[in-house]
Structure formats: C-alpha cells, structure tokens
CSV table of C-alpha atoms in Angstrom, one decimal:
chain,number,residue,atom,x,y,z
A,7,MET,CA,-16.9,-8.4,-13.2
A,8,THR,CA,-19.7,-6.2,-11.9
A,9,ALA,CA,-19.1,-3.0,-10.0
A,10,ALA,CA,-20.7,-4.6,-7.0
A,11,ASN,CA,-17.7,-6.9,-6.6
A,12,LYS,CA,-15.2,-3.9,-6.7
A,13,LEU,CA,-13.9,-2.9,-3.3
A,14,ASP,CA,-15.7,0.3,-2.4
A,15,LEU,CA,-13.4,2.8,-0.7
A,16,SER,CA,-15.4,5.9,-1.5
A,17,GLN,CA,-16.8,6.3,2.0
A,18,PHE,CA,-13.3,7.1,3.4
A,19,PHE,CA,-12.6,10.8,3.8
A,20,GLY,CA,-10.2,11.9,6.5
A,21,SER,CA,-9.7,9.6,9.4
A,22,ALA,CA,-10.9,9.8,13.0
A,23,SER,CA,-9.1,6.7,14.2
A,24,PHE,CA,-5.9,4.8,13.3
A,25,GLN,CA,-4.7,1.3,14.0
A,26,ARG,CA,-1.2,0.0,14.7
A,27,PHE,CA,-0.3,-3.1,12.7
A,28,GLY,CA,2.7,-5.4,12.3
A,29,LEU,CA,6.0,-5.2,14.2
A,30,THR,CA,6.7,-1.6,13.4
A,31,ARG,CA,5.2,1.6,14.9
A,32,ASP,CA,3.4,2.3,11.6
A,33,ILE,CA,-0.3,2.9,11.7
A,34,SER,CA,-3.0,2.6,9.2
A,35,SER,CA,-6.1,4.8,8.6
A,36,GLU,CA,-9.6,3.5,8.6
A,37,GLY,CA,-9.6,3.2,4.8
A,38,VAL,CA,-6.4,1.3,4.6
A,39,THR,CA,-7.4,-1.0,7.5
A,40,HIS,CA,-10.7,-1.7,5.7
A,41,PHE,CA,-8.8,-2.5,2.5
A,42,ALA,CA,-6.5,-4.9,4.4
A,43,GLU,CA,-9.4,-6.6,6.1
A,44,GLU,CA,-11.6,-7.0,3.0
A,45,MET,CA,-8.8,-8.1,0.8
A,46,ASP,CA,-6.9,-10.2,3.4
A,47,ALA,CA,-3.9,-8.0,2.7
A,48,PHE,CA,-2.3,-7.2,6.0
A,49,TRP,CA,0.8,-8.8,4.4
A,50,LEU,CA,0.9,-5.8,2.0
A,51,LEU,CA,1.0,-3.3,4.8
A,52,ASP,CA,3.8,-5.3,6.6
A,53,THR,CA,5.7,-5.4,3.3
A,54,ILE,CA,5.3,-1.6,2.8
A,55,SER,CA,6.6,-1.0,6.3
A,56,ALA,CA,9.6,-3.2,5.8
A,57,LEU,CA,10.4,-1.6,2.5
A,58,LEU,CA,10.2,1.9,4.1
A,59,VAL,CA,12.6,0.7,6.8
A,60,GLU,CA,14.9,-0.8,4.2
A,61,LEU,CA,15.0,2.5,2.2
A,62,LYS,CA,15.8,4.4,5.4
A,63,MET,CA,18.7,2.0,6.2
A,64,ASN,CA,20.0,2.5,2.7
A,65,GLY,CA,20.1,6.3,3.1
A,66,LYS,CA,16.7,7.2,1.6
A,67,ASP,CA,14.9,8.6,4.6
A,68,LEU,CA,11.5,9.7,3.2
A,69,ASP,CA,8.8,11.9,4.7
A,70,PHE,CA,6.2,10.9,2.1
A,71,ALA,CA,5.8,8.1,-0.4
A,72,VAL,CA,3.1,6.8,-2.8
A,73,VAL,CA,2.8,3.0,-3.0
A,74,LYS,CA,1.2,1.1,-5.8
A,75,ILE,CA,0.8,-2.6,-6.3
A,76,GLN,CA,0.7,-3.9,-9.9
A,77,LYS,CA,-0.2,-7.4,-11.1
A,78,ASN,CA,2.4,-9.0,-13.4
A,79,THR,CA,1.1,-9.0,-16.9
A,80,ASP,CA,3.2,-12.0,-18.0
A,81,PRO,CA,0.8,-14.9,-18.3
A,82,ARG,CA,3.5,-17.4,-17.3
A,83,ASN,CA,3.9,-15.7,-13.9
A,84,ASP,CA,0.4,-14.5,-13.2
A,85,ASP,CA,0.7,-15.1,-9.5
A,86,ASP,CA,3.2,-12.4,-8.9
A,87,ALA,CA,3.1,-8.7,-8.6
A,88,ARG,CA,5.3,-5.6,-8.2
A,89,ILE,CA,5.2,-3.0,-5.5
A,90,VAL,CA,6.3,0.4,-6.7
A,91,ILE,CA,7.3,3.2,-4.3
A,92,GLU,CA,7.2,6.7,-5.7
A,93,ASP,CA,8.1,10.1,-4.1
A,94,GLY,CA,4.8,11.8,-4.7
A,95,ASN,CA,6.0,13.5,-7.9
A,96,TYR,CA,5.7,10.3,-10.0
A,97,GLU,CA,9.5,9.6,-9.6
A,98,MET,CA,10.1,5.9,-8.8
A,99,ILE,CA,12.2,5.4,-5.7
A,100,HIS,CA,12.0,1.6,-5.4
A,101,THR,CA,10.4,-1.5,-6.8
A,102,HIS,CA,9.9,-4.8,-5.1
A,103,ASN,CA,8.8,-8.1,-6.7
A,104,VAL,CA,6.2,-10.2,-4.9
A,105,GLU,CA,6.8,-13.7,-6.1
A,106,PHE,CA,3.3,-14.9,-5.1
A,107,THR,CA,0.1,-13.2,-4.2
A,108,ASP,CA,-3.5,-14.2,-4.2
A,109,LEU,CA,-4.6,-10.6,-4.1
A,110,ASP,CA,-7.7,-10.2,-6.2
A,111,PHE,CA,-6.6,-7.3,-8.5
A,112,THR,CA,-10.0,-7.3,-10.2
A,113,ARG,CA,-11.6,-6.0,-7.0
A,114,LEU,CA,-9.2,-3.1,-6.5
A,115,PRO,CA,-10.3,0.4,-7.5
A,116,ASP,CA,-8.7,1.9,-10.6
A,117,ASN,CA,-5.4,3.5,-9.8
A,118,PHE,CA,-5.3,2.1,-6.3
A,119,GLN,CA,-2.6,3.6,-4.1
A,120,ILE,CA,-1.6,3.9,-0.5
A,121,TRP,CA,0.0,7.1,0.7
A,122,CYS,CA,2.6,6.9,3.4
A,123,GLY,CA,3.4,10.0,5.5
A,124,ARG,CA,5.9,10.3,8.3
A,125,ASN,CA,4.1,10.9,11.6
A,126,GLU,CA,5.1,12.3,15.1
A,127,LEU,CA,6.2,8.8,16.2
A,128,ASP,CA,9.0,8.9,13.5
A,129,SER,CA,7.1,6.1,11.7
A,130,PHE,CA,4.6,6.2,8.9
A,131,THR,CA,0.8,6.6,8.7
A,132,LEU,CA,-0.6,4.6,5.7
A,133,TYR,CA,-3.7,6.2,4.3
A,134,LEU,CA,-5.8,6.4,1.1
A,135,PRO,CA,-5.5,9.6,-1.0
A,136,SER,CA,-9.1,10.5,-0.2
A,137,GLU,CA,-8.2,10.5,3.5
A,138,HIS,CA,-5.6,13.2,3.1
C-alpha cells in the first residue's frame, strides 16, 4: 500500500465549522466529517454517539472520551472490528464488537482516533486530536 492511498488528515488543525449528523445532537468537526465522507463511515459516528448515550444511561456520564477502532486480528473473522472507548488517560471504559465492517483499515492513519468532548448542547463534538 502506498502512502498515496492513506487517508490524509494532516490538513485539519482546529475547526471553523461543524456538522450535525445522525439522530442525536452530536456534531462532527471538519476532519471527522472528511474522514466519514472519504471512508463511507458515517455509521461509525452514529455508533459512537449511541455508545456514549448508552454509557450515560448506565451511569458513566463522560465529559471527554477517546475512541479507537481496531480491526480484528483473527483471520477467521476478518470482517469484524472492535470500538474501544477510553477516558483520555488510556483507561478503557467500554468496548463494542462490530460484527461486520467494510472499513478499509489500510487507509487509516497510524493510531487513528476520534476525540469526543461534551459541548454546550449537552451532547458531544467529535473531532480529531489535531483539531483540539
């Protein structure tokens, strides 16, 4: 895989505009929106939002979270993945198995993550670390 095929997110620093997505009041930054459009992964943003709501309903009301998606390394189940939610201090809060995904992990930048910060709408803003 050449570097030209990797998703380039290096141009996203800070964000001047945000976009609402899905059924929640969550919003995404320019970089996260670009990721979702290029990778056809708005499903991932919706899943992150649903997981954050589920955590709140289960008594874990977060102000900040780091979300990582990891491809399953078992060759028998190579179409599935795992979403890991951390607290920002590398402490795992929750994991969620994705039974099928066609997300092209080879295009993702190394150590790809989405940060989620509570906003003034009492929902979350999803953004790239470089946009903080």
